[in-house]
Amino acid sequence: MGTKEEARGTLSSTDFGVAASAFILSWNTICSSFPPWTWVLSHHQVEGYLSLENILLSSTQEEHGELSCPGPGKHSHQEDPIDVDDATLVHTNPCKVHYCDLHIIYCNSYRVPVLYFRAYDSDGEPLGFDEIEKDLPAYSKKALSDSKWTFITQEEHPYLNRPWYKLHPCGTSEWMKLLFHADDALAKTGVTIELYLVAWLSVVGHVVGLRIPLEMMKQL
Amino acid sequence: MEEAQKYVWEGAIPLQIHLHESEVTTLPTPPSALILAPRIGYLPLLVPQIKPHFSNALPPGSPDTVWFDYNGLPLKWYIPTGVLFDLLCAEPERPWNLTVHFRGYPSNILVPCEGEDSVKWSFINSLKEAAYIINGNCKNVMNMSQPDQVELWRSVLNGNLEAYVRISSKLRLGTVGDEYTDGGGQGQVKTGRVPVRLYVWSVSEDFDDLEDAPQIDSWDKISYINRPVEIHGEEGNYFTLQDAVKSILPEYFPNKSSTNEESSRDEDENEQTVPSEEGEKYLSENVESCYPTHNVEIKLVRIQGIEPKMEIPFSWVVKNLTNPEHYLHICVCLKVPQVL
């Protein structure tokens, strides 16, 4: 990543690809009990993006909702707790099972990644934002209302011709700049590109209730 | 004020709009509404003109959001009308026959639209994005005074180019293109980015007549590419429209320069991906992406309803054919040989 980009908190599309590969490797190794993030090529082969789908949005009795894995059918329900701070998977009310897909897509205009997501019930029916919000943990609801960093709108997915929810990129470069400059050692070791997405998702994931395992965060 | 810009702002598409048969409750069926739609405008903005025409025929009850379709294809309301026409009518149809619906908004396909406010929001957002591309920040758009914002939007609504130029010049959104048309290529040589939205559809066979071109019956047949064109100082006057289009389709037209990391990078990523059941899918997709590039042909390029010569200086195109939100919308038809 050129120093100019680094200084601005942005990254080139090539660097996004590099960051994505590193992120996939890291996540799939550290969170092997989770479904893997995958790299998907848009149907016209022009651009690729990161995808994590069929994540169970579970609502617990005491705590709030949290994006937990595994999704239904593909993975077992019994999981060992991973290096996450608190509660893991809790059985949900089968009538109220909600799922969510996350896509991380590079935005050529703002030169940053952008998070797109959608949620649906077990019949595949899309969920409105009110329903999604109910499933989110309290810390997410707070992050959402703290609109300094985030702003969610319903927009068209860049490749799939369907409405998805999008977390606005405006301001991403600002806090990415802060994240990287906060740690001189990080800047000097030159591994910033590879850790870009881990850092980015640690902030953005917060908003949709996705927790980055501690072990991944330790790299930062 | 450039002549061409005036023509662009005055450009309009004659529409013949009929109410969807499922919503007609009177006999005889109401006649079609004939409307001249500004090219740089958006379909939802025409609703105040269209609705009164059909209000007697509508079933009782409060209507849903209005939407339009062309030959069954729901139309994306945030795409300028002129672009929709250039894209979906290979052979221009005059008047353009559209169907209007007041019920049954296809919210699984179309993003919600609450009339003029949604269109305005989408416009300002695109303007912000364009500002970021051109200047590296959206400060000037974000800091627009409320009266200025209102006047800017109104100038677009009313097609008032003079008012528009007055307000938009405050935004300082001149692009690299300006330097070459005004300064004759002398002085500072600058690298810059130009906001472009490309709508690409591919055909596998030649067609002589546009009438024979295959119909676009699904948005999945169109690749929407929102990528800025980068102009490097040295290229200046010699950078043509063709250069520009090819530069943002590196997958079809690999750059001759040595900085062509994109395609090789993609291959590396696929190798590094942890193999899963999707692994095979990657491999086959990777193979498919290797088009025999010498056979990919640009068959058609349409901007604001015209098909400029590909050798035209890109800077001229940017200066004269951009939309009010400072985006250049380009419809491209590629002939891509079928991969066996």
Coordinates of C-alpha atoms in Angstrom, one line a residue:
Chain A
M1 CA 0.0 0.0 0.0
G2 CA 1.5 3.3 -1.0
T3 CA 2.2 5.7 1.8
K4 CA -0.2 8.2 0.3
E5 CA -3.0 5.7 0.5
E6 CA -2.0 4.6 3.9
A7 CA -2.0 8.2 5.1
R8 CA -5.5 8.6 3.8
G9 CA -6.8 5.3 5.2
T10 CA -7.8 4.1 1.7
L11 CA -6.6 1.3 -0.4
S12 CA -6.3 0.4 -4.1
S13 CA -8.4 -2.3 -5.6
T14 CA -5.4 -4.5 -6.0
D15 CA -4.6 -4.0 -2.4
F16 CA -8.1 -4.9 -1.5
G17 CA -7.6 -8.2 -3.2
V18 CA -4.4 -8.8 -1.2
A19 CA -6.1 -7.8 2.0
A20 CA -9.0 -10.1 1.2
S21 CA -6.7 -13.1 0.6
A22 CA -4.9 -12.5 3.9
F23 CA -8.2 -12.0 5.7
I24 CA -9.7 -15.3 4.3
L25 CA -6.6 -17.2 5.3
S26 CA -6.5 -15.7 8.7
W27 CA -10.2 -16.2 9.4
N28 CA -10.5 -19.6 8.0
T29 CA -7.5 -20.7 10.1
I30 CA -8.3 -19.1 13.3
C31 CA -12.1 -19.5 13.2
S32 CA -12.2 -22.9 11.6
S33 CA -15.4 -23.7 13.4
F34 CA -17.0 -20.8 11.7
P35 CA -18.2 -20.9 8.1
P36 CA -15.4 -19.6 5.9
W37 CA -15.5 -16.3 4.2
T38 CA -15.3 -16.9 0.5
W39 CA -14.1 -14.8 -2.5
V40 CA -16.8 -14.5 -5.1
L41 CA -16.4 -13.2 -8.6
S42 CA -19.2 -11.1 -9.9
H43 CA -21.0 -12.8 -12.7
H44 CA -19.3 -10.9 -15.4
Q45 CA -15.9 -11.8 -13.9
V46 CA -15.0 -8.1 -13.5
E47 CA -14.7 -7.7 -9.8
G48 CA -14.7 -9.9 -6.8
Y49 CA -15.9 -9.6 -3.2
L50 CA -15.9 -11.3 0.1
S51 CA -19.0 -13.3 1.1
L52 CA -20.2 -14.8 4.3
E53 CA -23.7 -16.3 4.1
N54 CA -26.3 -18.1 6.0
I55 CA -25.2 -16.8 9.4
L56 CA -27.6 -17.4 12.1
L57 CA -28.8 -14.3 13.8
S58 CA -29.7 -15.7 17.2
S59 CA -31.7 -14.1 19.9
T60 CA -31.0 -15.2 23.4
Q61 CA -33.0 -14.9 26.5
E62 CA -30.7 -13.0 28.8
E63 CA -28.3 -11.4 26.3
H64 CA -29.0 -9.7 23.1
G65 CA -28.7 -11.1 19.6
E66 CA -25.3 -11.8 18.1
L67 CA -24.2 -13.0 14.8
S68 CA -23.1 -16.5 15.5
C69 CA -22.1 -19.3 13.3
P70 CA -22.7 -22.0 12.2
G71 CA -25.5 -21.6 9.7
P72 CA -28.1 -24.3 9.5
G73 CA -27.6 -27.5 7.8
K74 CA -24.1 -27.0 6.7
H75 CA -22.4 -27.2 10.1
S76 CA -23.1 -28.8 13.4
H77 CA -24.9 -26.9 16.2
Q78 CA -22.5 -28.0 18.9
E79 CA -19.5 -25.8 18.8
D80 CA -16.5 -25.3 21.0
P81 CA -16.3 -21.8 22.3
I82 CA -13.8 -19.8 20.3
D83 CA -11.7 -17.0 21.6
V84 CA -14.7 -14.7 22.0
D85 CA -15.2 -12.6 25.0
D86 CA -18.6 -13.8 26.1
A87 CA -21.5 -16.0 25.1
T88 CA -21.5 -18.2 22.1
L89 CA -24.3 -20.0 20.4
V90 CA -27.6 -20.3 22.1
H91 CA -30.5 -22.2 20.8
T92 CA -33.2 -20.1 19.3
N93 CA -36.9 -20.2 19.1
P94 CA -37.3 -22.3 16.0
C95 CA -40.2 -20.1 14.9
K96 CA -38.0 -17.0 14.9
V97 CA -34.9 -18.2 13.1
H98 CA -33.3 -15.4 11.2
Y99 CA -30.3 -15.5 8.9
C100 CA -28.0 -13.0 7.4
D101 CA -25.6 -12.6 4.5
L102 CA -22.6 -10.3 4.6
H103 CA -20.7 -9.1 1.6
I104 CA -17.6 -7.0 1.7
I105 CA -17.3 -5.1 -1.6
Y106 CA -14.6 -2.7 -2.7
C107 CA -15.8 0.7 -3.6
N108 CA -13.8 2.2 -6.5
S109 CA -15.0 5.7 -5.9
Y110 CA -14.1 6.0 -2.2
R111 CA -11.3 3.4 -2.3
V112 CA -12.5 1.6 0.8
P113 CA -14.4 -1.6 1.5
V114 CA -18.1 -1.3 2.0
L115 CA -20.3 -3.7 4.0
Y116 CA -23.6 -4.9 2.4
F117 CA -25.9 -7.2 4.3
R118 CA -29.3 -8.7 4.1
A119 CA -31.4 -10.8 6.5
Y120 CA -34.1 -13.3 5.9
D121 CA -36.2 -15.8 7.8
S122 CA -36.1 -19.6 7.3
D123 CA -38.4 -19.3 4.3
G124 CA -36.0 -17.0 2.6
E125 CA -38.3 -14.0 3.1
P126 CA -36.4 -10.8 3.4
L127 CA -36.5 -9.1 6.8
G128 CA -37.1 -5.4 7.1
F129 CA -34.6 -3.2 9.0
D130 CA -36.8 -3.0 12.1
E131 CA -36.8 -6.7 12.4
I132 CA -33.1 -6.9 11.9
E133 CA -32.5 -4.3 14.6
K134 CA -34.4 -6.4 17.1
D135 CA -32.0 -9.2 16.6
L136 CA -28.9 -7.0 17.1
P137 CA -27.1 -6.8 20.4
A138 CA -27.3 -3.6 22.4
Y139 CA -23.8 -2.6 21.5
S140 CA -24.7 -2.7 17.9
K141 CA -27.9 -0.6 18.4
K142 CA -25.7 1.9 20.1
A143 CA -23.1 1.9 17.3
L144 CA -25.9 2.3 14.8
S145 CA -27.4 5.3 16.5
D146 CA -23.9 6.8 16.8
S147 CA -24.1 7.9 13.2
K148 CA -20.8 9.6 13.3
W149 CA -19.3 6.5 11.9
T150 CA -22.1 4.6 10.3
F151 CA -25.1 5.2 8.2
I152 CA -27.2 2.4 6.9
T153 CA -29.4 2.7 3.8
Q154 CA -31.2 0.3 1.5
E155 CA -29.4 0.4 -1.9
E156 CA -28.9 -1.9 -4.8
H157 CA -26.2 -4.5 -4.5
P158 CA -23.6 -3.5 -7.0
Y159 CA -23.7 -6.9 -8.7
L160 CA -26.8 -8.8 -7.7
N161 CA -29.6 -6.4 -8.9
R162 CA -31.4 -6.7 -5.6
P163 CA -31.9 -4.3 -2.7
W164 CA -29.5 -4.9 0.2
Y165 CA -28.6 -2.9 3.2
K166 CA -25.4 -0.9 2.9
L167 CA -23.2 0.7 5.5
H168 CA -22.0 4.0 4.1
P169 CA -18.3 4.3 3.3
C170 CA -18.2 8.1 4.0
G171 CA -15.8 8.5 6.9
T172 CA -14.3 5.0 6.6
S173 CA -11.0 6.4 5.6
E174 CA -11.0 8.7 8.6
W175 CA -11.3 6.0 11.2
M176 CA -9.0 3.6 9.2
K177 CA -6.4 6.4 9.3
L178 CA -6.8 6.6 13.1
L179 CA -6.6 2.9 13.5
F180 CA -3.3 2.6 11.6
H181 CA -1.7 5.7 12.9
A182 CA -2.5 4.8 16.4
D183 CA 0.1 2.1 16.2
D184 CA 3.5 3.1 15.0
A185 CA 4.8 -0.4 15.1
L186 CA 2.1 -1.5 12.8
A187 CA 2.9 1.2 10.3
K188 CA 6.6 0.2 10.3
T189 CA 6.3 -3.5 9.9
G190 CA 4.7 -2.9 6.6
V191 CA 2.0 -5.5 7.0
T192 CA -0.7 -3.0 6.9
I193 CA -2.5 -4.1 3.8
E194 CA -2.9 -7.6 5.1
L195 CA -4.4 -6.4 8.3
Y196 CA -6.6 -3.8 6.7
L197 CA -9.7 -5.9 6.6
V198 CA -9.3 -7.3 10.1
A199 CA -9.0 -3.8 11.4
W200 CA -11.8 -2.6 9.3
L201 CA -14.2 -5.4 10.2
S202 CA -13.4 -5.1 13.9
V203 CA -15.1 -1.7 13.7
V204 CA -17.7 -2.3 11.1
G205 CA -18.7 -5.8 12.3
H206 CA -19.5 -4.2 15.6
V207 CA -22.5 -2.5 14.0
V208 CA -24.0 -5.7 12.7
G209 CA -23.2 -7.7 15.8
L210 CA -20.3 -9.7 14.2
R211 CA -17.6 -10.3 16.7
I212 CA -14.0 -10.7 15.5
P213 CA -12.4 -13.4 17.6
L214 CA -9.7 -12.2 19.9
E215 CA -7.0 -14.2 18.3
M216 CA -7.5 -12.3 15.0
M217 CA -7.5 -9.0 16.8
K218 CA -4.2 -9.9 18.5
Q219 CA -2.5 -9.5 15.2
L220 CA -3.3 -5.8 15.2
Chain B
M1 CA -21.6 27.7 -22.1
E2 CA -20.9 24.9 -24.5
E3 CA -23.4 24.2 -27.3
A4 CA -23.2 20.5 -26.6
Q5 CA -24.1 20.9 -23.0
K6 CA -27.2 22.9 -24.0
Y7 CA -28.3 20.1 -26.3
V8 CA -27.8 17.5 -23.6
W9 CA -29.9 19.5 -21.1
E10 CA -32.6 20.0 -23.8
G11 CA -32.6 16.4 -24.8
A12 CA -35.8 14.5 -24.1
I13 CA -37.4 11.2 -24.8
P14 CA -41.0 11.0 -26.0
L15 CA -42.8 8.5 -23.8
Q16 CA -46.0 6.7 -24.4
I17 CA -47.2 5.5 -21.0
H18 CA -50.1 3.1 -20.5
L19 CA -51.5 1.8 -17.3
H20 CA -50.9 -1.8 -16.5
E21 CA -54.0 -3.8 -17.5
S22 CA -54.4 -5.3 -14.1
E23 CA -55.0 -1.8 -12.7
V24 CA -57.5 -0.6 -15.2
T25 CA -61.0 -0.5 -13.7
T26 CA -62.9 1.6 -16.2
L27 CA -64.1 1.1 -19.7
P28 CA -62.9 2.2 -22.1
T29 CA -59.3 1.8 -21.0
P30 CA -57.7 5.2 -20.5
P31 CA -55.6 6.4 -23.3
S32 CA -51.9 6.4 -23.0
A33 CA -50.2 9.5 -21.6
L34 CA -47.8 11.1 -24.0
I35 CA -44.9 12.8 -22.1
L36 CA -41.6 14.3 -23.1
A37 CA -39.2 13.1 -20.5
P38 CA -35.9 15.0 -20.0
R39 CA -32.9 12.9 -20.6
I40 CA -31.1 14.1 -17.5
G41 CA -34.2 13.6 -15.4
Y42 CA -35.7 10.5 -13.6
L43 CA -38.9 8.6 -14.1
P44 CA -40.4 9.2 -10.6
L45 CA -40.2 12.9 -11.2
L46 CA -42.8 12.5 -14.0
V47 CA -45.4 11.0 -11.7
P48 CA -47.1 14.4 -10.9
Q49 CA -47.8 14.7 -14.7
I50 CA -48.8 11.1 -15.2
K51 CA -51.0 10.4 -12.2
P52 CA -53.8 12.8 -12.9
H53 CA -54.1 11.2 -16.3
F54 CA -54.9 7.9 -14.9
S55 CA -56.5 8.7 -11.5
N56 CA -60.0 8.0 -12.7
A57 CA -59.2 4.5 -13.8
L58 CA -57.4 3.4 -10.8
P59 CA -58.9 0.9 -8.3
P60 CA -60.0 2.4 -5.0
G61 CA -57.7 2.4 -2.0
S62 CA -54.4 4.1 -1.5
P63 CA -51.8 3.5 -4.2
D64 CA -48.5 2.0 -3.6
T65 CA -45.3 3.5 -4.9
V66 CA -45.4 4.2 -8.6
W67 CA -43.1 2.1 -10.8
F68 CA -42.5 1.6 -14.5
D69 CA -41.6 -1.3 -16.7
Y70 CA -40.4 -1.7 -20.3
N71 CA -41.5 -5.0 -21.8
G72 CA -41.9 -6.5 -18.4
L73 CA -38.5 -5.3 -17.1
P74 CA -39.0 -3.1 -14.0
L75 CA -37.1 0.1 -14.5
K76 CA -34.5 1.3 -12.0
W77 CA -35.7 4.7 -10.9
Y78 CA -32.3 6.1 -10.0
I79 CA -30.9 5.7 -13.4
P80 CA -31.4 8.8 -15.6
T81 CA -34.2 8.4 -18.1
G82 CA -31.9 9.0 -21.1
V83 CA -29.5 6.3 -19.9
L84 CA -32.4 3.8 -19.5
F85 CA -33.5 4.6 -23.0
D86 CA -30.0 4.3 -24.6
L87 CA -29.4 1.0 -22.8
L88 CA -32.7 -0.8 -23.2
C89 CA -33.6 0.3 -26.7
A90 CA -30.8 -0.8 -29.0
E91 CA -32.9 0.5 -31.8
P92 CA -34.4 3.7 -30.5
E93 CA -38.1 3.4 -30.2
R94 CA -40.0 6.6 -30.6
P95 CA -42.2 7.1 -28.7
W96 CA -40.8 4.8 -26.0
N97 CA -43.6 2.5 -24.8
L98 CA -43.6 2.1 -21.0
T99 CA -46.1 0.7 -18.6
V100 CA -46.9 2.5 -15.3
H101 CA -48.0 0.7 -12.2
F102 CA -49.6 2.2 -9.1
R103 CA -49.7 -1.1 -7.2
G104 CA -47.5 -4.1 -6.5
Y105 CA -44.1 -2.4 -6.1
P106 CA -41.5 -5.2 -6.7
S107 CA -39.6 -4.5 -3.6
N108 CA -37.6 -7.7 -3.9
I109 CA -36.1 -6.2 -7.1
L110 CA -36.3 -2.5 -6.9
V111 CA -34.9 -0.3 -4.1
P112 CA -37.7 1.6 -2.3
C113 CA -38.6 5.0 -3.8
E114 CA -40.6 7.7 -2.0
G115 CA -41.0 10.0 -4.9
E116 CA -39.0 13.2 -5.4
D117 CA -37.2 13.0 -2.0
S118 CA -35.7 9.6 -2.8
V119 CA -34.6 10.8 -6.2
K120 CA -33.1 13.9 -4.8
W121 CA -31.2 11.9 -2.1
S122 CA -29.9 9.6 -4.7
F123 CA -28.8 12.5 -6.9
I124 CA -27.0 14.3 -4.0
N125 CA -25.3 11.1 -3.0
S126 CA -24.0 10.5 -6.5
L127 CA -22.8 14.1 -6.6
K128 CA -20.9 13.6 -3.4
E129 CA -19.4 10.5 -4.8
A130 CA -18.4 12.3 -8.0
A131 CA -16.9 15.1 -5.8
Y132 CA -14.9 12.6 -3.9
I133 CA -13.6 11.0 -7.1
I134 CA -12.6 14.4 -8.6
N135 CA -11.3 16.2 -5.5
G136 CA -10.5 13.5 -3.1
N137 CA -13.1 14.8 -0.7
C138 CA -16.8 15.7 -0.6
K139 CA -16.4 18.8 1.5
N140 CA -17.7 21.2 -1.1
V141 CA -20.9 19.3 -1.6
M142 CA -21.4 18.6 2.2
N143 CA -20.9 22.3 2.9
M144 CA -23.4 23.6 0.3
S145 CA -25.8 26.0 1.9
Q146 CA -29.4 24.9 2.2
P147 CA -30.6 27.5 -0.4
D148 CA -27.8 26.4 -2.8
Q149 CA -28.8 22.8 -2.4
V150 CA -32.4 23.6 -3.1
E151 CA -31.6 25.7 -6.1
L152 CA -29.3 23.1 -7.5
W153 CA -31.9 20.5 -7.3
R154 CA -34.5 22.7 -8.7
S155 CA -32.3 23.6 -11.7
V156 CA -32.1 19.9 -12.4
L157 CA -35.9 19.4 -11.9
N158 CA -36.7 22.2 -14.3
G159 CA -33.9 21.6 -16.7
N160 CA -32.5 25.1 -16.1
L161 CA -28.9 25.0 -17.3
E162 CA -28.1 28.6 -16.5
A163 CA -29.1 28.2 -12.9
Y164 CA -27.3 24.9 -12.6
V165 CA -24.0 26.3 -13.9
R166 CA -24.3 29.2 -11.5
I167 CA -24.5 26.9 -8.5
S168 CA -22.4 24.0 -9.6
S169 CA -19.4 26.2 -10.5
K170 CA -19.1 26.9 -6.8
L171 CA -18.5 23.3 -6.2
R172 CA -15.3 23.4 -8.2
L173 CA -15.8 20.1 -9.8
G174 CA -13.8 20.7 -12.9
T175 CA -12.0 17.6 -13.9
V176 CA -8.7 16.9 -15.6
G177 CA -10.5 17.1 -18.9
D178 CA -10.9 20.8 -18.5
E179 CA -7.2 21.5 -18.5
Y180 CA -6.8 20.1 -22.0
T181 CA -9.6 21.8 -23.7
D182 CA -8.8 25.2 -22.1
G183 CA -5.1 25.2 -21.8
G184 CA -4.2 23.4 -24.9
G185 CA -2.2 20.8 -23.0
Q186 CA 0.3 23.3 -21.7
G187 CA 1.2 24.0 -18.1
Q188 CA 0.6 21.6 -15.4
V189 CA 0.3 18.0 -16.2
K190 CA -2.1 16.4 -13.8
T191 CA -3.3 12.9 -13.0
G192 CA -7.0 12.8 -12.2
R193 CA -10.0 10.7 -11.9
V194 CA -13.2 11.1 -13.8
P195 CA -16.5 9.7 -12.5
V196 CA -17.9 7.2 -15.0
R197 CA -20.8 4.7 -14.8
L198 CA -20.6 2.0 -17.4
Y199 CA -23.5 -0.2 -18.4
V200 CA -22.2 -3.1 -20.4
W201 CA -24.1 -5.7 -22.2
S202 CA -22.5 -8.5 -24.2
V203 CA -23.5 -10.4 -27.3
S204 CA -21.8 -13.4 -28.6
E205 CA -22.6 -12.9 -32.3
D206 CA -22.5 -10.1 -34.7
F207 CA -25.7 -8.4 -35.7
D208 CA -26.1 -6.1 -38.6
D209 CA -29.2 -4.2 -37.6
L210 CA -29.8 -2.9 -34.1
E211 CA -33.3 -4.3 -34.5
D212 CA -31.8 -7.8 -34.4
A213 CA -29.9 -7.2 -31.2
P214 CA -31.1 -9.4 -28.5
Q215 CA -33.6 -7.9 -26.1
I216 CA -32.5 -7.1 -22.6
D217 CA -35.1 -8.9 -20.5
S218 CA -33.2 -9.0 -17.2
W219 CA -30.9 -6.7 -15.3
D220 CA -28.6 -9.7 -14.9
K221 CA -27.7 -9.3 -18.5
I222 CA -26.2 -5.9 -17.9
S223 CA -22.9 -5.4 -16.0
Y224 CA -23.0 -2.1 -14.1
I225 CA -19.5 -0.9 -13.6
N226 CA -19.1 2.1 -11.3
R227 CA -15.4 2.9 -11.8
P228 CA -13.6 6.1 -12.3
V229 CA -11.4 6.6 -15.4
E230 CA -7.9 7.6 -14.5
I231 CA -6.2 10.1 -16.7
H232 CA -2.5 10.3 -16.4
G233 CA -0.9 13.7 -17.1
E234 CA 1.2 12.6 -20.0
E235 CA -1.7 11.1 -22.0
G236 CA -3.5 14.4 -22.1
N237 CA -4.8 15.2 -25.5
Y238 CA -4.2 11.8 -26.9
F239 CA -6.6 10.1 -24.5
T240 CA -9.5 9.0 -26.5
L241 CA -13.0 7.7 -25.6
Q242 CA -11.9 4.3 -26.7
D243 CA -8.8 4.5 -24.4
A244 CA -11.1 5.5 -21.5
V245 CA -13.6 2.7 -22.0
K246 CA -10.9 0.1 -22.4
S247 CA -9.1 1.4 -19.3
I248 CA -12.0 0.6 -17.1
L249 CA -12.6 -2.8 -18.6
P250 CA -9.1 -4.3 -17.9
E251 CA -10.6 -7.8 -17.7
Y252 CA -11.6 -7.6 -21.4
F253 CA -8.8 -5.2 -22.5
P254 CA -5.6 -5.9 -20.5
N255 CA -3.4 -2.8 -20.2
K256 CA -0.4 -2.9 -22.4
S257 CA 1.6 -1.2 -19.6
S258 CA 3.5 -3.2 -17.1
T259 CA 1.2 -2.2 -14.2
N260 CA -1.3 -4.9 -15.1
E261 CA -1.4 -6.6 -11.8
E262 CA -5.2 -7.0 -11.7
S263 CA -5.6 -10.2 -13.7
S264 CA -2.6 -12.0 -12.3
R265 CA -3.6 -10.9 -8.8
D266 CA -7.0 -12.5 -9.2
E267 CA -5.5 -15.8 -10.2
D268 CA -3.3 -15.7 -7.1
E269 CA -6.2 -15.1 -4.8
N270 CA -8.1 -18.1 -6.2
E271 CA -5.1 -20.3 -5.4
Q272 CA -4.9 -19.0 -1.9
T273 CA -8.5 -19.5 -1.1
V274 CA -9.1 -22.4 1.3
P275 CA -10.5 -25.2 -0.8
S276 CA -14.1 -25.9 0.0
E277 CA -17.0 -27.1 -2.1
E278 CA -16.7 -23.7 -3.7
G279 CA -13.2 -24.4 -4.7
E280 CA -14.3 -26.1 -7.9
K281 CA -16.5 -23.2 -8.7
Y282 CA -13.6 -20.8 -8.5
L283 CA -11.5 -22.9 -10.8
S284 CA -14.1 -23.0 -13.4
E285 CA -14.9 -19.3 -13.0
N286 CA -11.2 -18.5 -13.4
V287 CA -11.0 -20.4 -16.6
E288 CA -14.1 -18.7 -17.9
S289 CA -12.6 -15.3 -17.2
C290 CA -9.8 -15.8 -19.7
Y291 CA -11.5 -14.4 -22.7
P292 CA -9.5 -14.5 -25.9
T293 CA -9.0 -10.8 -25.5
H294 CA -8.0 -10.1 -29.1
N295 CA -11.6 -11.1 -30.1
V296 CA -13.5 -8.8 -27.7
E297 CA -14.9 -6.0 -29.7
I298 CA -16.6 -2.8 -28.7
K299 CA -19.7 -2.9 -30.9
L300 CA -21.6 0.1 -29.6
V301 CA -20.9 3.0 -27.3
R302 CA -23.8 5.4 -26.6
I303 CA -23.7 8.5 -24.5
Q304 CA -26.6 10.9 -24.2
G305 CA -28.2 9.2 -27.2
I306 CA -25.3 9.7 -29.5
E307 CA -22.6 7.3 -30.7
P308 CA -19.4 9.3 -30.7
K309 CA -16.4 8.3 -32.8
M310 CA -14.2 6.3 -30.6
E311 CA -11.2 8.5 -31.4
I312 CA -12.9 11.6 -29.9
P313 CA -10.8 13.1 -27.1
F314 CA -12.2 11.9 -23.9
S315 CA -11.8 15.3 -22.3
W316 CA -14.4 16.7 -24.7
V317 CA -16.8 13.9 -23.8
V318 CA -16.3 14.6 -20.1
K319 CA -16.7 18.3 -20.5
N320 CA -19.9 18.1 -22.6
L321 CA -21.8 14.9 -22.0
T322 CA -21.8 14.5 -18.3
N323 CA -25.0 14.4 -16.3
P324 CA -25.8 17.1 -13.7
E325 CA -24.4 14.9 -10.8
H326 CA -21.1 15.0 -12.7
Y327 CA -21.2 11.4 -13.8
L328 CA -20.6 10.3 -17.3
H329 CA -23.0 7.4 -18.1
I330 CA -21.8 5.2 -20.9
C331 CA -23.7 2.4 -22.5
V332 CA -21.5 -0.2 -24.1
C333 CA -22.2 -3.3 -26.1
L334 CA -19.4 -5.7 -26.3
K335 CA -19.1 -8.7 -28.6
V336 CA -17.5 -11.4 -26.5
P337 CA -16.8 -14.7 -28.2
Q338 CA -18.6 -17.6 -26.5
V339 CA -16.2 -19.7 -24.3
L340 CA -16.6 -23.3 -25.1

